[in-house]
Short mmCIF file of C-alpha atoms and ligand atoms in Angstrom, two decimals:
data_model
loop_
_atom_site.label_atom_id
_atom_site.label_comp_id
_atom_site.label_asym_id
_atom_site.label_seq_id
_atom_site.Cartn_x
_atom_site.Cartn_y
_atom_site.Cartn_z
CA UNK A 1094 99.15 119.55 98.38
CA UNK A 1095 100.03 116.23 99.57
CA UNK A 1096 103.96 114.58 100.09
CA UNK A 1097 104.75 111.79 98.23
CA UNK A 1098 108.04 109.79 99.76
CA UNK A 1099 109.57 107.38 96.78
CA UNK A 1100 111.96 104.54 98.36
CA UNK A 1101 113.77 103.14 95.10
CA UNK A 1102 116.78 100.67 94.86
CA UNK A 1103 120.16 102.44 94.29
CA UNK A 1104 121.27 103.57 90.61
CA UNK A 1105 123.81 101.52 89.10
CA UNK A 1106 127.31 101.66 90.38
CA UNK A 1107 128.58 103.21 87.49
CA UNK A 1108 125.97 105.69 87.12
CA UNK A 1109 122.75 106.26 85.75
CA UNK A 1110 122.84 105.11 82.31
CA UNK A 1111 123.22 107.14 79.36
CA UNK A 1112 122.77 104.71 76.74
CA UNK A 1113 120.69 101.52 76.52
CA UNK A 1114 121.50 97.87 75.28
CA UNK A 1115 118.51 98.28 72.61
CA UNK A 1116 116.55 101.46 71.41
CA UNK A 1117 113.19 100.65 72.81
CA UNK A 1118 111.17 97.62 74.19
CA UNK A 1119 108.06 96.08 72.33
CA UNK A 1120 104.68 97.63 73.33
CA UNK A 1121 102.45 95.90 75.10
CA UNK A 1122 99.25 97.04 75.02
CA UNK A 1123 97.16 94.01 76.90
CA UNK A 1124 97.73 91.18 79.27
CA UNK A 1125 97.00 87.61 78.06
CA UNK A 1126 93.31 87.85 79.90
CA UNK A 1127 92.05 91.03 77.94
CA UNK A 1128 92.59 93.64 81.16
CA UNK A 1129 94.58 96.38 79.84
CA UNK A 1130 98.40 97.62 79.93
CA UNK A 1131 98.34 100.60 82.55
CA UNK A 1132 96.57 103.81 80.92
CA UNK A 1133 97.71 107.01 82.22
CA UNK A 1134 97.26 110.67 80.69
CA UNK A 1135 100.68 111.51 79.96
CA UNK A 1136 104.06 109.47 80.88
CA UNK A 1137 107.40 112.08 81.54
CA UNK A 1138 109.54 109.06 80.34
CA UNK A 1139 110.69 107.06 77.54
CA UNK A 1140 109.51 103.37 77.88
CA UNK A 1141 112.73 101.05 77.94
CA UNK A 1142 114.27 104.00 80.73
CA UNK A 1143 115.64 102.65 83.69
CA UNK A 1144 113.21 104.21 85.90
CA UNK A 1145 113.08 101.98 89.56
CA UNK A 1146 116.42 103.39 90.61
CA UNK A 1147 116.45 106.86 92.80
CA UNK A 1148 117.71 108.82 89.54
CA UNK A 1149 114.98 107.00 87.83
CA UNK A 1150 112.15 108.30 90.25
CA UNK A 1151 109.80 105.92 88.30
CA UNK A 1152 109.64 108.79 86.26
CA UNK A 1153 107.28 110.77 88.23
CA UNK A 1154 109.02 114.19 89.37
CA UNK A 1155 107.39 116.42 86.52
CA UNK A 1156 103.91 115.31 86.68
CA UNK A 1157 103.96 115.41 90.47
CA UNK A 1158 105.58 118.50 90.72
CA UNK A 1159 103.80 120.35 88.41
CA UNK A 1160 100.42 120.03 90.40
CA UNK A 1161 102.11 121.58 93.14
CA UNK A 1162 103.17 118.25 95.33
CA UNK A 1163 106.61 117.24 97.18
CA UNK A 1164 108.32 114.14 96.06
CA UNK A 1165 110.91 112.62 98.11
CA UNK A 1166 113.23 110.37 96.54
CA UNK A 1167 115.61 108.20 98.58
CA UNK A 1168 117.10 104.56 98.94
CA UNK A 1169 117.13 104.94 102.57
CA UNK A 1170 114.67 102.99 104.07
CA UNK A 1171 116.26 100.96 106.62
CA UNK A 1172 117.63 101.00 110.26
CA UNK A 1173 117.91 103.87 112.96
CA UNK A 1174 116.85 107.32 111.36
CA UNK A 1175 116.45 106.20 107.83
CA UNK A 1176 115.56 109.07 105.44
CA UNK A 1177 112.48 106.87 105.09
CA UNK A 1178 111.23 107.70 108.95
CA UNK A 1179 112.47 111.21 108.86
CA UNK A 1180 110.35 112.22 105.88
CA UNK A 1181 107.18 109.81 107.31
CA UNK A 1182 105.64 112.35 109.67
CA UNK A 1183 103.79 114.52 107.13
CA UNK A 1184 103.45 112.06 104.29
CA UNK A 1185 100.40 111.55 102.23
CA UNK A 1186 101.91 108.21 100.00
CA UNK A 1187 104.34 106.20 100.17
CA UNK A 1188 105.39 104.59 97.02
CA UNK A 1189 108.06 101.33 96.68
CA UNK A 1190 109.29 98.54 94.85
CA UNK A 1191 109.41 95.14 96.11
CA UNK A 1192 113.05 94.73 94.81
CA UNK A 1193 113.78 97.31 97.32
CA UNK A 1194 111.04 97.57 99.79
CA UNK A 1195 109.53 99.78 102.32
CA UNK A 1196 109.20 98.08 105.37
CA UNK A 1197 105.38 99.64 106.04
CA UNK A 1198 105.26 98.00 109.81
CA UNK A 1199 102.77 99.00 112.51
CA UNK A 1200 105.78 100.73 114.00
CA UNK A 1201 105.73 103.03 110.73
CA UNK A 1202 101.73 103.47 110.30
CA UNK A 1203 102.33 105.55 113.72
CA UNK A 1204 104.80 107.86 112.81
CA UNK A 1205 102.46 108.35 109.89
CA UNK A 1206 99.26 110.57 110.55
CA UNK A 1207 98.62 111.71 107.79
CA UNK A 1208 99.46 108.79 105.34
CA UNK A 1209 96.48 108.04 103.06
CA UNK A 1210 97.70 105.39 100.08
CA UNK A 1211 100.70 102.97 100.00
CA UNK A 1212 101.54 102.13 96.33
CA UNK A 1213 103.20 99.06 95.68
CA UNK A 1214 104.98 100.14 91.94
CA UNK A 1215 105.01 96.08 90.79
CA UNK A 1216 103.24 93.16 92.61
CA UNK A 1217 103.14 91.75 95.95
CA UNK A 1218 102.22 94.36 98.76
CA UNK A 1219 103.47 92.17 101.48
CA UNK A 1220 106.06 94.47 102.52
CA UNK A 1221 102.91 96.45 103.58
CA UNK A 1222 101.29 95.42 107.49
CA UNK A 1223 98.03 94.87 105.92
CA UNK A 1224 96.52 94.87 108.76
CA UNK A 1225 97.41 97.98 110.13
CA UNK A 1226 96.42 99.48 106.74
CA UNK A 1227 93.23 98.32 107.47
CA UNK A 1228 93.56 99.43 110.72
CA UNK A 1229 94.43 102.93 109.48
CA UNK A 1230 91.80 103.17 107.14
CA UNK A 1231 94.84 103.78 104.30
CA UNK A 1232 94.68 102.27 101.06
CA UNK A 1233 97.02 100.09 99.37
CA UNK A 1234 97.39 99.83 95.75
CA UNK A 1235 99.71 97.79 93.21
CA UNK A 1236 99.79 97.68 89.73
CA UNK A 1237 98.68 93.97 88.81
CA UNK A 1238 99.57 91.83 85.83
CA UNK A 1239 102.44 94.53 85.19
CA UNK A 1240 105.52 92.10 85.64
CA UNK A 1241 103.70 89.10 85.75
CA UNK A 1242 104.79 87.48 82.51
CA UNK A 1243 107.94 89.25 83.56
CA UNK A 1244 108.55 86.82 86.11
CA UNK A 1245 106.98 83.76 84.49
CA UNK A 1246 109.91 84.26 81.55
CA UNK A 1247 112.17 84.21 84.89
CA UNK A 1248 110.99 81.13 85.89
CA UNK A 1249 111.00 79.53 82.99
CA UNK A 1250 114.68 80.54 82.57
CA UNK A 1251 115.64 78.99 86.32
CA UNK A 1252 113.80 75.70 85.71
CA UNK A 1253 116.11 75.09 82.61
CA UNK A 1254 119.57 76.33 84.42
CA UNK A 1255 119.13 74.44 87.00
CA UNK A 1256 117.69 70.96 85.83
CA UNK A 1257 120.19 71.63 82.65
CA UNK A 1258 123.21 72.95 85.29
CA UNK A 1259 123.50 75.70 83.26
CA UNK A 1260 125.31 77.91 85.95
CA UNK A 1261 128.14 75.63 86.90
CA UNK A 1262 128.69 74.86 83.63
CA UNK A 1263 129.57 78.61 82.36
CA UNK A 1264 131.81 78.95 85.44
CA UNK A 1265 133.66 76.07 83.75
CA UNK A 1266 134.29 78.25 81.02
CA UNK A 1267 135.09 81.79 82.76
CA UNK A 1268 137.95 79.09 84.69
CA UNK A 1269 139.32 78.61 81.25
CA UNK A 1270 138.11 74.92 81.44
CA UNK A 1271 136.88 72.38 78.88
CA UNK A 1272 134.78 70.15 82.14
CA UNK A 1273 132.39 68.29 80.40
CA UNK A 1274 131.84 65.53 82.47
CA UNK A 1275 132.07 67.80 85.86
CA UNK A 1276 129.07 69.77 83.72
CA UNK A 1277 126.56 66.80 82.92
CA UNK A 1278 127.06 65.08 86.08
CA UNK A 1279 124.24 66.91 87.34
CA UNK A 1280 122.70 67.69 84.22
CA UNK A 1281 118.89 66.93 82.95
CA UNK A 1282 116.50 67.19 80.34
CA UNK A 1283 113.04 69.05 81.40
CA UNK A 1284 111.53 66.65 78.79
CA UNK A 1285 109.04 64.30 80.62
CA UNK A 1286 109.56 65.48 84.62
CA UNK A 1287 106.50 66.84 86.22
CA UNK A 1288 106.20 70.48 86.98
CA UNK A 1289 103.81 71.72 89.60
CA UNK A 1290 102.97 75.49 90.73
CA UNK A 1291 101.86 76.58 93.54
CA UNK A 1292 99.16 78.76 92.70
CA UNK A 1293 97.76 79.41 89.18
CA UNK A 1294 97.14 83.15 88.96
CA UNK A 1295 98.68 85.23 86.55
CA UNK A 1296 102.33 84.35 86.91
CA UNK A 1297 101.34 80.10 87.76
CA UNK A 1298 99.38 79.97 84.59
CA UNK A 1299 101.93 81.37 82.20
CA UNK A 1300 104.59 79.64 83.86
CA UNK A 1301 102.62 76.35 83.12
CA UNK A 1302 102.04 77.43 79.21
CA UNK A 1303 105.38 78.43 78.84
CA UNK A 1304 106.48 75.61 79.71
CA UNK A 1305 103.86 73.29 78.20
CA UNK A 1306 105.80 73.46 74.55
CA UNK A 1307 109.05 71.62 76.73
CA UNK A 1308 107.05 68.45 76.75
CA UNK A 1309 106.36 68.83 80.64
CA UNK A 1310 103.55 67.31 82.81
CA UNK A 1311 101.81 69.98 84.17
CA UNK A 1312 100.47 69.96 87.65
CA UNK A 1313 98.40 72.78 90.16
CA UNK A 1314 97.54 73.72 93.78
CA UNK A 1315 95.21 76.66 93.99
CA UNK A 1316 92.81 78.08 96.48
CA UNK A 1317 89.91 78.32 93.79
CA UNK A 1318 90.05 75.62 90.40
CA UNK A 1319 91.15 77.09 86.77
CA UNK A 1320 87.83 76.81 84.42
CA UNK A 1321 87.70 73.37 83.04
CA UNK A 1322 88.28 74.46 79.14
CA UNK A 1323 92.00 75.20 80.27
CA UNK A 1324 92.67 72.49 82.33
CA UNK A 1325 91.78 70.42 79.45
CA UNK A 1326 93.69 72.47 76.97
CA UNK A 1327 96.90 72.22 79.28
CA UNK A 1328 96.08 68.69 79.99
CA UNK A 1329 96.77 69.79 83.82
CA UNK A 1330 96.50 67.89 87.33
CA UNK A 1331 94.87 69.73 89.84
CA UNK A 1332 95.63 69.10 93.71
CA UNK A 1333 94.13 70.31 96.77
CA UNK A 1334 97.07 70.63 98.78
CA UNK A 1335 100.63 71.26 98.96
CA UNK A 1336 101.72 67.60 99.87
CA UNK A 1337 99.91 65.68 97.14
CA UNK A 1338 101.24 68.19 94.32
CA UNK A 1339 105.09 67.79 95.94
CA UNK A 1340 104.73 64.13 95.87
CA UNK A 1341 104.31 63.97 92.52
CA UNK A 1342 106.18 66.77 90.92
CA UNK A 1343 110.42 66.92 90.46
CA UNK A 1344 109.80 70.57 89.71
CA UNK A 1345 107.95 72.70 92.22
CA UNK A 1346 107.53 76.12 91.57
CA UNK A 1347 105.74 78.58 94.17
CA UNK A 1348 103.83 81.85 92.57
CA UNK A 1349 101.39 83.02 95.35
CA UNK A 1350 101.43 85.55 96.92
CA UNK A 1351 102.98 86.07 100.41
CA UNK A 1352 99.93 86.32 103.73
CA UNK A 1353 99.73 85.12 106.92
CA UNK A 1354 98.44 81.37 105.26
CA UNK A 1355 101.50 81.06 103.23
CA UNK A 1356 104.21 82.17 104.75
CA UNK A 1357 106.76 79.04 105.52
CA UNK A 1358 104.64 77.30 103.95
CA UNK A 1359 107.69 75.32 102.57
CA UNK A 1360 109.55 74.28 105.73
CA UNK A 1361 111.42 70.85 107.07
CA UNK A 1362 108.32 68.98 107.53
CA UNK A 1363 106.37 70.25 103.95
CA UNK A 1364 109.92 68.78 102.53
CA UNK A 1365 110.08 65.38 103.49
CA UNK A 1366 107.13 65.26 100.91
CA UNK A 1367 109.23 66.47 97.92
CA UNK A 1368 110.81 63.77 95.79
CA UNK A 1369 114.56 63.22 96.21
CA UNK A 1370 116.08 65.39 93.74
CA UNK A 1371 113.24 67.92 93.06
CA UNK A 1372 114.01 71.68 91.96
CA UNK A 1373 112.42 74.52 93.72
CA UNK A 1374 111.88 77.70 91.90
CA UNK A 1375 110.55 80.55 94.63
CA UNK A 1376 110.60 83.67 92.98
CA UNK A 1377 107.34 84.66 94.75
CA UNK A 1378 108.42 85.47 98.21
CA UNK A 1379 111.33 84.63 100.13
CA UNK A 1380 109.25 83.83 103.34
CA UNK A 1381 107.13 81.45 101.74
CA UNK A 1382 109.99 79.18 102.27
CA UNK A 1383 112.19 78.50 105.43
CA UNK A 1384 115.34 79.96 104.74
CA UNK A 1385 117.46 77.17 106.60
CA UNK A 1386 115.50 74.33 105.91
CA UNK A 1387 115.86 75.12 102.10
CA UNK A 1388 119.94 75.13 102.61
CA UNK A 1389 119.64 71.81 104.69
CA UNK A 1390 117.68 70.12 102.03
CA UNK A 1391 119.75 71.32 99.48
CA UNK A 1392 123.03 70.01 101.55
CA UNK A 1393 121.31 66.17 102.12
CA UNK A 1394 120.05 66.15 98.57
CA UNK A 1395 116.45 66.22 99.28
CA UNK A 1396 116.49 68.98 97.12
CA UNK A 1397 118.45 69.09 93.87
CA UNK A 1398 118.64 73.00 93.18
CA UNK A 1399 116.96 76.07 94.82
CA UNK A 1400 116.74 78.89 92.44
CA UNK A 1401 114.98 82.25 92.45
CA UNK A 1402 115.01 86.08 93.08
CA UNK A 1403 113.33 86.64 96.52
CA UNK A 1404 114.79 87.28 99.72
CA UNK A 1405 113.69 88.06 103.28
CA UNK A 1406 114.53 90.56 104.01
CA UNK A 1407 115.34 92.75 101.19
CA UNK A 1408 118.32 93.79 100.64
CA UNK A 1409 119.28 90.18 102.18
CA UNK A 1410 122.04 90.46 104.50
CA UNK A 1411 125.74 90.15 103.41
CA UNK A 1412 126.17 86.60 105.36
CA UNK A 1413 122.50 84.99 104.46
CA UNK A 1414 122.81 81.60 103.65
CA UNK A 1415 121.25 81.37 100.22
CA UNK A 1416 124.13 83.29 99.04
CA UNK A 1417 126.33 80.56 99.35
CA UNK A 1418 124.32 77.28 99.77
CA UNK A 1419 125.16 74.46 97.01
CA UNK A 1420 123.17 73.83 93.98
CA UNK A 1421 121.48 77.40 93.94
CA UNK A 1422 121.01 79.83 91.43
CA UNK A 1423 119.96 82.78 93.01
CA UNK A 1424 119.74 86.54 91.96
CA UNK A 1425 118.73 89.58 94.13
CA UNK A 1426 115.15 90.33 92.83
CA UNK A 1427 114.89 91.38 89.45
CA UNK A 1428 112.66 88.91 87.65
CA UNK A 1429 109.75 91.58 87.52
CA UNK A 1430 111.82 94.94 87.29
CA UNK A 1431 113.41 94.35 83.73
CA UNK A 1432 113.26 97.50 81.90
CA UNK A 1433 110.46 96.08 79.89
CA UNK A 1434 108.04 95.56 83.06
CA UNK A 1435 109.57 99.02 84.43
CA UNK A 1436 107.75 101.13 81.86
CA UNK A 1437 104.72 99.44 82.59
CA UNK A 1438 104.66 99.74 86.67
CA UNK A 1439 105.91 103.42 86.29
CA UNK A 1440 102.86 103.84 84.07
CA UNK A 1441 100.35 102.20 86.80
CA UNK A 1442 101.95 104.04 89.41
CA UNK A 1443 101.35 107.18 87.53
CA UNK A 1444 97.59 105.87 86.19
CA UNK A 1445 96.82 105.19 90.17
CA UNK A 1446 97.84 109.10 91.55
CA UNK A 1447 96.25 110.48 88.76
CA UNK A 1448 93.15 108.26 89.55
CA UNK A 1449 93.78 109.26 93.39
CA UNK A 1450 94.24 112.83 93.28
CA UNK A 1451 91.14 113.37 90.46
CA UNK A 1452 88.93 111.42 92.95
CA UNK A 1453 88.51 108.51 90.30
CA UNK A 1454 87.94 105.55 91.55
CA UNK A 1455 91.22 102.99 91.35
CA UNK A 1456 90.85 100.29 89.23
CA UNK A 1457 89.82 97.14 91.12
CA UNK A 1458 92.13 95.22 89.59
CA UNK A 1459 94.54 97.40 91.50
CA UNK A 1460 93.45 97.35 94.87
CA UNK A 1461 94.49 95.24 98.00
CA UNK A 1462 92.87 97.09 100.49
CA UNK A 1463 90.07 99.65 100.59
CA UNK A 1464 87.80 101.09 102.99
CA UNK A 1465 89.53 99.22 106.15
CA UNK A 1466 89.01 95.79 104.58
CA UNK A 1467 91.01 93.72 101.90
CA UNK A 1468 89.85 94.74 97.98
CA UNK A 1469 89.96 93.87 94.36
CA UNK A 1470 93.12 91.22 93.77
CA UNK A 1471 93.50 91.78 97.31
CA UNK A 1472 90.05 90.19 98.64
CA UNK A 1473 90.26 87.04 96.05
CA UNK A 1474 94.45 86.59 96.98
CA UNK A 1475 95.31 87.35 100.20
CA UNK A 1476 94.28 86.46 104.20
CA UNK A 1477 94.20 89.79 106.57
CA UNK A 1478 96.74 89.90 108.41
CA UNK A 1479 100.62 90.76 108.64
CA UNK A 1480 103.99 89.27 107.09
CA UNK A 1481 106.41 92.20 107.82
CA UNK A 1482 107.69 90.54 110.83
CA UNK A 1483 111.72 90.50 111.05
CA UNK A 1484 111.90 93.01 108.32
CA UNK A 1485 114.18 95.24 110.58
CA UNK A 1486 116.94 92.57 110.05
CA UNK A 1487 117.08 94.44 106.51
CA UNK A 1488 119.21 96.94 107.94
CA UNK A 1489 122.08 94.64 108.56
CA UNK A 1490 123.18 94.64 104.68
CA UNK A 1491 124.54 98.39 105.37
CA UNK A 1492 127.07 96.79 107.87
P1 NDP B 2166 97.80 86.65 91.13
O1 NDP B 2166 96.99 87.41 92.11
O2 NDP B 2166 97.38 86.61 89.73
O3 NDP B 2166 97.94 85.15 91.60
C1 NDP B 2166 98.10 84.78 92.91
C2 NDP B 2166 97.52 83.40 93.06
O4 NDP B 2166 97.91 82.88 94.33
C3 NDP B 2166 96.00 83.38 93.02
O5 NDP B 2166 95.61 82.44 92.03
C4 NDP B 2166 95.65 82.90 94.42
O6 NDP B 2166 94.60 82.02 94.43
C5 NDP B 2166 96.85 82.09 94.80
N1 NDP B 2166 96.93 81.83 96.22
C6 NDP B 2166 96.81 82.69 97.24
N2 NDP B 2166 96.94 82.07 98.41
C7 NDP B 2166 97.13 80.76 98.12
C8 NDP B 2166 97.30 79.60 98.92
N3 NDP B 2166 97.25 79.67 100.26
N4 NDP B 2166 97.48 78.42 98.29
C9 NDP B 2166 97.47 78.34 96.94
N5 NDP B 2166 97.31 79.42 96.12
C10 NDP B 2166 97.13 80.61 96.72
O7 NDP B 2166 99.28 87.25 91.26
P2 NDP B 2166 100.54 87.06 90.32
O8 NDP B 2166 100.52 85.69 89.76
O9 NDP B 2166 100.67 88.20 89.40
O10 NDP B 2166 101.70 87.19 91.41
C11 NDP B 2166 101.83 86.24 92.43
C12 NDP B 2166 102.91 86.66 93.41
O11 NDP B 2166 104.17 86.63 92.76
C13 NDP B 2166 102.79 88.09 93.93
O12 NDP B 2166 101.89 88.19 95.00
C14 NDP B 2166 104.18 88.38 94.36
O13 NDP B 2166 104.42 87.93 95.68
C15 NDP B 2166 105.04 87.56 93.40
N6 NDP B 2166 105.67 88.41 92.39
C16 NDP B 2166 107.03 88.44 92.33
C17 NDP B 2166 107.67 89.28 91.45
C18 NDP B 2166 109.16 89.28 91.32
O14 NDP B 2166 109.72 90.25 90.80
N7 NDP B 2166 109.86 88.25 91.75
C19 NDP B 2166 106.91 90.21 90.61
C20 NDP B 2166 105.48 89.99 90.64
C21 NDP B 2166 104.90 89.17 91.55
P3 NDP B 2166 93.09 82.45 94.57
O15 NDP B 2166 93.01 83.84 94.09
O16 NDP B 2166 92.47 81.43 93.69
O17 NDP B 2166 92.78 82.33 96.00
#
């Protein structure tokens, strides 16, 4: 019987919910390319739950439990003696959130014999020394496409508050004032600018369709070219690298994934190629940018807003800059762990240990790495290799 260690965010500071804002969320049943909302035997939990927090346990006690396995539960993950490396020693999986992540390091792949699959319950399994887990022969799974339009709604939410000022402008109001002028003076319409993502996968694509009804012209850098029928039906301009799409976008937003090829990708040199006065939306990966060359181009004006929901590390520490730079409208990572997209990872997280502990094969769709080698979404998206480094600094937010 194998143990299963669960590192989830923290429940709510008032408690774990009793009630919900609305009775139930839609049902999705497939992702805009045809693959197929997770598909598990049996889910212990009503969708529309709040199920990534520790009282939550993504829902998976019962099930688990009932086969005759240990589940371990905790928000502990970071600094000296964390529950997290206490527990390690005779774990089987590890299962976390990228909201809240678990550090997987080299460091931790030794104190971890017997540790066979990582999941990651979302998207993004950079938290995870890839590497090493190819080094350990250990598998590491997410649940792909499960909070991708998620975040693409997030996106296209942060493009409009910040080219339309929408967050200054409501603090007007909570001051009891009537600012109008201090409101516009920095306000835009998305009408006609250029928008360019970084990468066109799931969450680039739908951020450029979504946003193709705002009258936008719609730019992409990608690794491998969309098919032609939908660059022609999004009328969209491919480039081939990152300075050519800055150059001619005032909107850049960055939706690849985070591997030793992109990390800091946007840095003090890559911005002297953004127009004066672009936005950057990075709700990808906090290291894909350089955390204070972002608040330096935001204080010169090379950069006319920052906004996003990713962090590095996670939790970011009490003092980190982004917190308080100017013209940002940050929040800690939620874009893909709305109660809507919860249901669904819970569900993949349940579909892959039921696939893993029948001896079914994971989906490929799933997979990152497999066998000692990268896999599935995994082979075509990331570079081997490791972007966990500095994640220790996570444990300064407890101070
Ligand atoms: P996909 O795998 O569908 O898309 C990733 C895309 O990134 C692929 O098209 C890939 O291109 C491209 N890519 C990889 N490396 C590069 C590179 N060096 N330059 C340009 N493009 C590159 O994933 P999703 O769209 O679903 O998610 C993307 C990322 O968003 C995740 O990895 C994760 O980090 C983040 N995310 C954030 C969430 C949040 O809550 N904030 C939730 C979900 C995801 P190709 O395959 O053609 O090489």
């Amino acid at each position: 019987m194998a143990k299963i260690i669960c590192v989830l965010y923290d429940d709510p500071v008032d408690g774990y919910p009793t009630s919900y804002a609305r009775d139930g969320i839609p049902e999705i049943l497939k992702y805009p390319d045809g693959q197929t909302a997770p598909t598990p035997k049996a889910m212990d939990f009503k969708p529309g739950e709040l199920l990534g927090s520790v009282s939550g346990e993504l829902g998976l006690r019962k099930f688990l439990e009932a086969e005759g396995h240990t589940l371990v539960v905790t928000s502990d993950k970071d600094g000296e003696n964390s529950t997290l490396d206490q527990e390690l020693f005779d774990a089987e999986i590890v299962i976390s959130q990228p909201f809240w992540p678990a550090y997987m390091t080299a460091e931790r792949f030794a104190r971890a014999p017997k540790l066979k699959l990582i999941i990651t319950a979302g998207i993004g399994s950079d938290h995870t020394d890839l590497q090493a887990a190819m080094e350990h022969g250990v598998t590491v799974a997410e649940v792909t496409y499960s909070n991708s339009n998620s975040v693409a709604e997030h996106v296209a939410m942060m493009i409009l508050g910040l080219v339309r000022n929408y967050i200054p402008s409501y603090d007007w109001v909570i001051k009891e004032g009537w600012n109008i002028a201090d409101c516009v003076a920095r306000s835009y319409d998305v009408e006609g600018m250029h928008v360019g993502t970084v990468a066109a996968g799931r969450i680039g694509l739908r951020v450029l369709r979504l946003m193709k009804p705002f009258g936008l012209h719609l730019h992409y850098l990608d690794r491998h070219r969309l098919p032609e029928a939908i660059e022609q039906e999004l009328n969209l301009t491919y480039h081939d690298n990152l300075k050519s799409l800055t150059e001619a976008c005032d909107i850049v937003t960055l939706n690849c994934p985070l591997h030793p090829q992109t990390e800091h990708m946007v840095n003090a040199e890559t911005l002297k190629h953004f127009k004066r006065g672009a936005y950057l939306i990075n709700t990808a990966r906090g290291k894909l940018c350089d955390r204070d060359a972002i608040v330096s181009a935001l204080e010169s004006g090379q950069l006319a807003g920052y906004a996003g929901d990713v962090w590095f590390p996670q939790p970011a520490p009490r003092n980190h800059p982004w917190r308080t730079m100017p013209h940002h409208g940050m929040t800690p990572h939620i874009s893909g762990t709305s109660l809507s997209a919860q249901t669904r990872y819970a569900a993949g997280t349940r579909e892959i240990l039921e696939c893993y502990f029948s001896g079914q094969p994971i989906r490929q769709e799933y997979l990152i790495v497999e066998g000692g080698k990268l896999a599935g979404v995994g082979a075509h998206s990331y570079s081997p290799g490791n972007a966990t480094g500095g994640s220790e600094e996570a444990a300064r937010f407890k101070k």
